[in-house]
Coordinates of C-alpha atoms in Angstrom, one line a residue:
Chain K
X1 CA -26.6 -11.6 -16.0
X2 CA -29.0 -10.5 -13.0
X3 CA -29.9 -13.8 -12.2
X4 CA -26.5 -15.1 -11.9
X5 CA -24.2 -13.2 -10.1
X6 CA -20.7 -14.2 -10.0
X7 CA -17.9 -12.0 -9.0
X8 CA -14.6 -12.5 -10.4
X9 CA -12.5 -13.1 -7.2
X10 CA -9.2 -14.1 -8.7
X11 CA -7.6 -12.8 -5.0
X12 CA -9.7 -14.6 -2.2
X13 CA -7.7 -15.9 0.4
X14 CA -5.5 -18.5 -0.1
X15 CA -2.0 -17.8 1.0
X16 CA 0.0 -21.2 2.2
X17 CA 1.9 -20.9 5.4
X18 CA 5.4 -19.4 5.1
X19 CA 7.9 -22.4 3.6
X20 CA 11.1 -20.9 5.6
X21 CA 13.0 -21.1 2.5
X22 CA 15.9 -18.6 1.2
X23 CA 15.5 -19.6 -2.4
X24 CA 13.6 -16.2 -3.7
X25 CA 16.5 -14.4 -1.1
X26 CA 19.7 -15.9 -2.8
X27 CA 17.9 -15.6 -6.4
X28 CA 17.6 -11.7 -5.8
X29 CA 21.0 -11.5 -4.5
X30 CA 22.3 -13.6 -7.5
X31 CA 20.1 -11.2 -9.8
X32 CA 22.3 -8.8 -8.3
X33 CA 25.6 -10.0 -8.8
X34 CA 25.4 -12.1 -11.8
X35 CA 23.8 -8.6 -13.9
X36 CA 27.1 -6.8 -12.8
X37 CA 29.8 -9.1 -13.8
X38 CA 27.4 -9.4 -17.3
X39 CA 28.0 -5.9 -17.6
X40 CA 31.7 -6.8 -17.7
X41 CA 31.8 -10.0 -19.9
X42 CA 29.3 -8.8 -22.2
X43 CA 30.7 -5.2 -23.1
X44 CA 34.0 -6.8 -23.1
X45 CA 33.3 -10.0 -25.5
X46 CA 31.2 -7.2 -27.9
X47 CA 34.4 -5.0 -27.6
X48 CA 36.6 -7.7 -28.5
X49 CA 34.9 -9.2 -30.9
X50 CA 32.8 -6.4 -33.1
X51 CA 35.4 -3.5 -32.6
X52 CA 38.8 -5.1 -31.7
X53 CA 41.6 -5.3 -34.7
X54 CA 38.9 -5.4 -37.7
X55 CA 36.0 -6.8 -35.7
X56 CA 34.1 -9.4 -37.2
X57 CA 36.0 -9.7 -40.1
X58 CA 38.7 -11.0 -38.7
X59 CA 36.6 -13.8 -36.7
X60 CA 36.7 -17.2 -38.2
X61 CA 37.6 -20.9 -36.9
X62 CA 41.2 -20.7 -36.5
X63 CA 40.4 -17.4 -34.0
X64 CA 38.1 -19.4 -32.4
X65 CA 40.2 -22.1 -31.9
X66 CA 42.7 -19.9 -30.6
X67 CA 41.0 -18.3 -27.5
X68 CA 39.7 -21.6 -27.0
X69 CA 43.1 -22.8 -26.7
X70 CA 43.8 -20.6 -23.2
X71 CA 42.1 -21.7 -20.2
X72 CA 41.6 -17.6 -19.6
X73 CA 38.7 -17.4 -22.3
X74 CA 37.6 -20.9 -21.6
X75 CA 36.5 -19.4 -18.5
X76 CA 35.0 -16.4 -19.8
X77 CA 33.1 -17.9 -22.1
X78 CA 32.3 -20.8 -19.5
X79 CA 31.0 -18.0 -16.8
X80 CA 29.1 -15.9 -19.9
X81 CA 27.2 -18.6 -20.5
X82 CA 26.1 -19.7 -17.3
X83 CA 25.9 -16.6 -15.9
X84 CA 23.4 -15.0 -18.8
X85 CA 21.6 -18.5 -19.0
X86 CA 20.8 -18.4 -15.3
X87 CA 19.9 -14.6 -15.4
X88 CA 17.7 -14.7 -18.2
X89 CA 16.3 -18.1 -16.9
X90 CA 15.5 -16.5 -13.4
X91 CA 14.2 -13.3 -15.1
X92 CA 11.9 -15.1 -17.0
X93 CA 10.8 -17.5 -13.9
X94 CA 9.5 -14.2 -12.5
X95 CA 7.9 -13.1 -15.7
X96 CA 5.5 -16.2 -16.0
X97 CA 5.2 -16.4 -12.6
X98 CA 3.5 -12.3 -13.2
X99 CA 1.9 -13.0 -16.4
X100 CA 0.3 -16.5 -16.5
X101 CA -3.0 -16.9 -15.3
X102 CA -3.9 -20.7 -14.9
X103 CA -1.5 -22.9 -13.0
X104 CA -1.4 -25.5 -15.9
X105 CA 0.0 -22.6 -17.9
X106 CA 2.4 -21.7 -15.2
X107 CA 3.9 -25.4 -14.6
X108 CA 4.4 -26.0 -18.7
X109 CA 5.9 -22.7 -19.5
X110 CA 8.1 -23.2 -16.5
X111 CA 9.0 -26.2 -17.8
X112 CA 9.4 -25.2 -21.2
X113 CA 11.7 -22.7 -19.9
X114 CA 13.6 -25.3 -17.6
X115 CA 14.3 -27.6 -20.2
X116 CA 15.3 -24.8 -22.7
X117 CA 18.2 -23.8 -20.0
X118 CA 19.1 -27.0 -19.1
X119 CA 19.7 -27.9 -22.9
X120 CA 21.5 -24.7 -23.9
X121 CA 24.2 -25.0 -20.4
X122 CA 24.5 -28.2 -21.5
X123 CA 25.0 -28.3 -25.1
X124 CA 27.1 -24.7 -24.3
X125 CA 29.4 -26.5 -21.8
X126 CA 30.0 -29.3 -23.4
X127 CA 31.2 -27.1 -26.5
X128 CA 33.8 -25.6 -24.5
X129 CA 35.4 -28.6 -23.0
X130 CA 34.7 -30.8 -25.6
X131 CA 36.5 -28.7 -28.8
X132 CA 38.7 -30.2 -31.3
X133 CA 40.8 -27.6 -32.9
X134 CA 42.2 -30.4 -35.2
X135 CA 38.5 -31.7 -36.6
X136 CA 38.9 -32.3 -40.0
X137 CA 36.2 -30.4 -42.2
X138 CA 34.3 -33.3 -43.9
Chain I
X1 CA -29.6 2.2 -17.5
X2 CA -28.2 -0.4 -20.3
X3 CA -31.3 0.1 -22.5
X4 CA -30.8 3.7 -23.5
X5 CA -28.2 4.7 -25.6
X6 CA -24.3 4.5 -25.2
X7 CA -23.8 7.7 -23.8
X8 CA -26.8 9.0 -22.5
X9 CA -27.0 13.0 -21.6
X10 CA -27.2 13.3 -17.9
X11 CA -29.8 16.5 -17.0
X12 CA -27.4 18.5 -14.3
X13 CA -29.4 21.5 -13.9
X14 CA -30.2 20.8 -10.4
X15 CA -27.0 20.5 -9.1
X16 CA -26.2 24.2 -7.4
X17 CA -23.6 26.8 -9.1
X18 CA -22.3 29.2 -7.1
X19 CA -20.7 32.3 -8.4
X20 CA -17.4 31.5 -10.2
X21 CA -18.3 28.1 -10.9
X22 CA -16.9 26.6 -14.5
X23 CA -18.5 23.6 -16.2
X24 CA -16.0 20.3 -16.4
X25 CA -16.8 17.1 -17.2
X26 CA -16.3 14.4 -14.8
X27 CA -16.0 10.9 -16.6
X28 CA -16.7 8.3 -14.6
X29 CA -16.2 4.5 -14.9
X30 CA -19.6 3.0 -14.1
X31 CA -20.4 -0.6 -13.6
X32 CA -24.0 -2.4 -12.3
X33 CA -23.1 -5.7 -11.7
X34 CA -26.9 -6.8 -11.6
X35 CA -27.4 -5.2 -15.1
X36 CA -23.9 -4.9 -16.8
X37 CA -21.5 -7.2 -18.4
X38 CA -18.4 -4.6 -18.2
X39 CA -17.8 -1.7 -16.7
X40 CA -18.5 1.2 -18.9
X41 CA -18.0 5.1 -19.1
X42 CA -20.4 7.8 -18.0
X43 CA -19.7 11.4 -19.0
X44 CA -21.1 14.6 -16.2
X45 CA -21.1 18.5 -17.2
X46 CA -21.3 19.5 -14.0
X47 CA -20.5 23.2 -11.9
X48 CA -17.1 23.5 -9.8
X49 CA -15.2 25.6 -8.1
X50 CA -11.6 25.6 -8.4
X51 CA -11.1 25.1 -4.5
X52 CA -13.8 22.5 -5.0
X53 CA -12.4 18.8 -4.1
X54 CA -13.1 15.7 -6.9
X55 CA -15.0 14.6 -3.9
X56 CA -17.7 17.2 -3.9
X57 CA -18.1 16.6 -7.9
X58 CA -19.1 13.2 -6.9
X59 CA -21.5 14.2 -3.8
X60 CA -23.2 16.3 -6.0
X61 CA -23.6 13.7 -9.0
X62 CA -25.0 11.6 -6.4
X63 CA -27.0 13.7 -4.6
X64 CA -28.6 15.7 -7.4
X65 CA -28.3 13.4 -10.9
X66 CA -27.4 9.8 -10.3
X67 CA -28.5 8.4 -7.0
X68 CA -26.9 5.1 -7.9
X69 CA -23.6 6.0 -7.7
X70 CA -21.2 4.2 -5.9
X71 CA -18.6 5.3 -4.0
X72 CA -16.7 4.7 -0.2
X73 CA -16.1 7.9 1.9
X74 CA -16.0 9.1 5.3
X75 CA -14.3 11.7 6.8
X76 CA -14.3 13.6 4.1
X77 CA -10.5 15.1 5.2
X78 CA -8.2 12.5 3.8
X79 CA -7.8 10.6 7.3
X80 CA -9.7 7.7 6.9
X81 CA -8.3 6.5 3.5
X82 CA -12.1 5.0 2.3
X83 CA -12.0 7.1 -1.1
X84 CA -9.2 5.8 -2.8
X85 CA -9.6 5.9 -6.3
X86 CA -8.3 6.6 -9.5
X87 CA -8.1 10.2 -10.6
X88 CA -6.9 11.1 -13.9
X89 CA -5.2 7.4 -14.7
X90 CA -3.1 8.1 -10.6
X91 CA -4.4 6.6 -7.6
X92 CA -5.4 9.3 -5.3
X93 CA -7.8 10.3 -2.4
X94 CA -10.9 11.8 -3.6
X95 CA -10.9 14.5 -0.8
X96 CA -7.4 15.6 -1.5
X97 CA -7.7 16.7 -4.9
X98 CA -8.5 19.6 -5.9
X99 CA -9.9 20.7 -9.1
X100 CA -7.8 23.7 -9.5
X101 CA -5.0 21.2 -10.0
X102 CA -6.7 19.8 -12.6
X103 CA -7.7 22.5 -14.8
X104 CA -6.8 22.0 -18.5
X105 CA -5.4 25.2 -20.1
X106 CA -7.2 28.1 -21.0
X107 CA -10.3 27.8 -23.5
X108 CA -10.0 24.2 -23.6
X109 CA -12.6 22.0 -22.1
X110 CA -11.7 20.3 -18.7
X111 CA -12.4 16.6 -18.4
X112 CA -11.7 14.6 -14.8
X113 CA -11.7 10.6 -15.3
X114 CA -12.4 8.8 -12.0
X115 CA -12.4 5.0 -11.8
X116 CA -12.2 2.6 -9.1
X117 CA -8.6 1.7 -7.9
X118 CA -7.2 -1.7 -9.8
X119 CA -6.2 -5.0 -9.0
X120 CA -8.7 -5.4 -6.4
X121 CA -12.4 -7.2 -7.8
X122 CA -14.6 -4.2 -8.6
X123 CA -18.4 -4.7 -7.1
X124 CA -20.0 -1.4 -7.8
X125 CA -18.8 1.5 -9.7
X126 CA -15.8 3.3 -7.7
X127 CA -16.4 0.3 -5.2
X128 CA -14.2 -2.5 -4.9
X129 CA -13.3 -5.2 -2.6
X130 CA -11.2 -4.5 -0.2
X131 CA -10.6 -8.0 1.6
X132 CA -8.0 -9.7 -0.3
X133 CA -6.1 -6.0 0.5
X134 CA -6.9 -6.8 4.3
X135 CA -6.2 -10.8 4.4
X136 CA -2.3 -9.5 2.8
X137 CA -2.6 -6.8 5.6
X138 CA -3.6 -9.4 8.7
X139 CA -1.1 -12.0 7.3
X140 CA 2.1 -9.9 8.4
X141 CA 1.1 -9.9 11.9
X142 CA 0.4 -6.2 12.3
X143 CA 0.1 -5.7 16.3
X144 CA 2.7 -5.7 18.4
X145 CA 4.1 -9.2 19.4
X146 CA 5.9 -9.5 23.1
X147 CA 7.0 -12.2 24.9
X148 CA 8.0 -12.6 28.4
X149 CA 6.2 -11.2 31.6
X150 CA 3.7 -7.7 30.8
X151 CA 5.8 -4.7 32.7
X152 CA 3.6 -2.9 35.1
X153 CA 4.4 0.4 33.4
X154 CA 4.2 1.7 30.1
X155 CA 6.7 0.0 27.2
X156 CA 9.0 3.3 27.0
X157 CA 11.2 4.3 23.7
X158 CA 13.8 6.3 23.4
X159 CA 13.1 9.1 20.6
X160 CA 15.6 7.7 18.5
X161 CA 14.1 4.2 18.3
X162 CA 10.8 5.9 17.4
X163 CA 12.2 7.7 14.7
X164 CA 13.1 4.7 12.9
X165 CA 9.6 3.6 12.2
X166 CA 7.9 7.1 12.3
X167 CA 7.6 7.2 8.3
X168 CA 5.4 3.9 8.3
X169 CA 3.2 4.9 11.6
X170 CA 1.5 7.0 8.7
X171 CA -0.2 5.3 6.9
X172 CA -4.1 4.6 6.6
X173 CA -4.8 1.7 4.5
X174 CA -6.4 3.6 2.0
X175 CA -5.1 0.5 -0.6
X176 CA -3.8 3.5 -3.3
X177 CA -0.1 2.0 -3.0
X178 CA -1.1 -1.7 -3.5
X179 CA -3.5 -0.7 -6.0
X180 CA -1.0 0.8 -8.1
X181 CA 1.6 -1.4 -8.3
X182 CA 2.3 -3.9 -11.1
X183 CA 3.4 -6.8 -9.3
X184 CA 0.2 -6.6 -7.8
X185 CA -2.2 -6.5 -10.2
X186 CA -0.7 -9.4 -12.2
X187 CA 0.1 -11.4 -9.4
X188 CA -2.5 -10.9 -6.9
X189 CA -1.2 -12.9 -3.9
X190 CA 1.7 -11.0 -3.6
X191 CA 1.6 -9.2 -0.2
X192 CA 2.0 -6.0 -1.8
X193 CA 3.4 -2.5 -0.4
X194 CA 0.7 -1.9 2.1
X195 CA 1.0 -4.7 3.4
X196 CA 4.9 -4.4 3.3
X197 CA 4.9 -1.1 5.0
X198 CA 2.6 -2.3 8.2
X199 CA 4.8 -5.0 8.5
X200 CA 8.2 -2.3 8.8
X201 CA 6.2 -0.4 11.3
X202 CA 6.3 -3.2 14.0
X203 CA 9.4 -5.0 12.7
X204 CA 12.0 -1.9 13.0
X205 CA 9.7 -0.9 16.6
X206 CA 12.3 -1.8 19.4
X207 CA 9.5 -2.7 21.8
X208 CA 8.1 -5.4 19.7
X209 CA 9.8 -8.7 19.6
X210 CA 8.4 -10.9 16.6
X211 CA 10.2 -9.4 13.7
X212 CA 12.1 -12.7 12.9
X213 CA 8.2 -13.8 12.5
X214 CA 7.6 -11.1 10.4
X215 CA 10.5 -11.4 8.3
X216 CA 10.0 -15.2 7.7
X217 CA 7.0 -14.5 6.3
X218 CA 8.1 -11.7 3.8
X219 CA 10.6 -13.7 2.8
X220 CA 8.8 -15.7 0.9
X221 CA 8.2 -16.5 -2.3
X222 CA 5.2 -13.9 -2.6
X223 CA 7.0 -11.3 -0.2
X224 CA 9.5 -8.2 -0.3
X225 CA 11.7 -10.4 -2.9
X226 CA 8.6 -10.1 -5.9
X227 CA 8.8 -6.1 -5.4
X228 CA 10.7 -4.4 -8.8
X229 CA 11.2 -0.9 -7.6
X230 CA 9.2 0.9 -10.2
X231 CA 8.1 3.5 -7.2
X232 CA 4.5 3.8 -8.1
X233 CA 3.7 2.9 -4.3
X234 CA 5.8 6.3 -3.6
X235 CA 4.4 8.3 -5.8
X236 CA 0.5 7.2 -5.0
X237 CA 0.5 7.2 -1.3
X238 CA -1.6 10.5 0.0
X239 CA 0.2 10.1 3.2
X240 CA 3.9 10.6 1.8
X241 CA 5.2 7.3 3.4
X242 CA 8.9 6.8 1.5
X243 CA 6.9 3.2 0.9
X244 CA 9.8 1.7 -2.0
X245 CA 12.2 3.0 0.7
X246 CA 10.7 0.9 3.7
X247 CA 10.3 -2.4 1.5
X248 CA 14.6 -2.3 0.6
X249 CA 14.7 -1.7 4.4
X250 CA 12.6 -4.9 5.1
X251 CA 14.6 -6.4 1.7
X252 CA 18.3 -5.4 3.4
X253 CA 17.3 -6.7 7.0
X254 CA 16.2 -9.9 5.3
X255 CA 19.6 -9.8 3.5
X256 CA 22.0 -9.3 6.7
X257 CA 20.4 -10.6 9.3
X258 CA 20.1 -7.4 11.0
X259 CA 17.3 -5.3 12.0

């Protein structure tokens, strides 16, 4: 150990020049915003479907099909989505951005993460637009 | 040191005990890099006073048992900000705390654990390197910027505009905010709340004119934006600087546009 000396200096200098971008700005500010209408949409999609007129037992696909059936909970369920995606997307963004130590690890979790999201909207959106109420149950 | 055993008795019988004195036991985090892999802990019965500071505990380990150990200080009078470290698991000036506060209750043993301040690279000991702390402090620009011609008097202030910034004229760059906060030690190029606070003390100053500067650079993506308001700047600083409080400040200028 005497011989060789190195110091762990996992902080020397090398901060790049400001980039004049907004990005981390408008992601706090959406932080912000999207947690308190989650508060809403959450708390009321629990409400209505865990405690509302018998709660789960009620729930099957002819209830579904019948929200799905007003533009009003298309919407809800649209903006639940994206907004909760997005938040937990961002949330995590900052968590391996904390936590991972080599940059290789940063770029492939991010990615992992990225194309996790991006599959979920997706898949999520397309669900909503895309339902049959009338598919037959082969 | 490494060869004898784990926890080897230190002899402490020469360190003076005036009348009054109790015995505690200062544990302290020791580390050689020329002959240690990892830092390690050293325990020290040693005489105090209650009005005695941590600070003195260490002088005399120094001067009268271990020679080798490490530590910054200066004044002595919690001005300079060299003896940051950590005192009982909070970051804290050595010359600022006294023992008395640290008393365990009656009949039970009192033990003090001191060890150097974190996420900055630990050399010797309670000694750690302070530069990446001042490269984040010189990056914000932390002297006053103005353009145009030099006035031939003095720049005057109303009291009002000094007031505004008086909280963050305090501070000494002792490090015990940055070192304490989370962000910081997992990610270490964020700018951290040292930094942060230097920067609020020329930004909201109406003589200087380069907060837009200033602000550009916290805005990004390692700046005021990466700080989670868990208030362990606040509650470490010696100095009482409000420091969570002056990053939202920076965070809501940033936000509206307005100083």
């Amino acid at each position: 150990m005497a011989d060789a000396l190195a110091l762990d200096k996992p902080r020397a200098p090398r901060r790049p020049a400001a980039r004049r971008s907004n990005f981390e700005l408008y992601s706090w500010l959406f932080m912000r915003i999207s947690g308190l209408a989650l508060v809403v949409l959450v708390l009321g999609h629990l409400f209505i479907m865990n405690i509302l007129d018998g709660g789960v037992h009620r729930l099957n696909f002819a209830f579904v099909a019948g929200r799905w059936a007003s533009p009003f909970w298309q919407f809800w369920d649209l903006s639940m989505l994206w907004l909760a995606e997005l938040h937990g997307g961002n949330g995590l963004r900052t968590i391996i951005d904390d936590y991972a130590r080599k940059d290789s690890t940063r770029f492939w979790l991010k990615m992992l993460l990225y194309v996790s999201m991006a599959v979920i909207l997706v898949l999520g959106t397309l669900v909503i637009f895309t339902f049959d109420p009338n598919i037959s149950a082969s | 040191m490494t060869a004898v055993a784990e926890n080897p008795v230190h002899d402490t019988s020469q360190i003076p005990a005036p009348e009054g004195s109790l015995t505690i036991t200062v544990k302290i985090q020791r580390f050689n890099p020329e002959l240690d892999d990892e830092p390690h802990w050293e325990s020290y019965d040693v005489p105090a006073l209650p009005t005695d500071r941590v600070l003195n505990l260490l002088m005399n380990i120094k001067n009268y048992v271990d020679g080798t150990l490490s530590f910054r200080r200066s004044c002595a009078h919690g001005i300079c900000g060299s003896d940051a470290m950590q005192i009982n698991g909070i970051n804290r000036l050595a010359c600022k705390v006294l023992v008395k506060d640290l008393l365990a209750k009656k009949g039970k043993q009192t033990t003090i654990t001191v060890a150097p301040i974190k996420g900055l690279p630990t050399m010797k000991d309670l000694y750690v390197d302070m530069e990446p702390f001042f490269e984040a402090y010189r990056a914000v620009k932390p002297y006053l910027i103005a353009y145009g011609n030099e006035p031939t008097r003095e720049r005057t202030q109303s009291a009002a505009d000094r007031e505004r910034f008086d909280d963050t004229t305090k501070c000494i760059l002792c490090a015990c905010c940055t070192s304490s906060c989370p962000v910081y030690w997992a990610d270490g190029s964020y700018f951290g709340p040292a930094a942060i606070v230097n920067a609020h003390r020329f930004i909201f100053d109406s003589r200087d004119e380069g907060a837009e500067e200033r602000l550009d650079i916290l805005n990004d993506a390692e700046g005021v934006w990466r700080c989670r308001t868990t208030f362990n700047c606040t509650d470490a600083c010696p100095r009482g600087i409000q420091v969570t409080k002056a990053i939202q400040e920076v965070k809501r200028a940033l936000l509206f546009k307005r100083i």
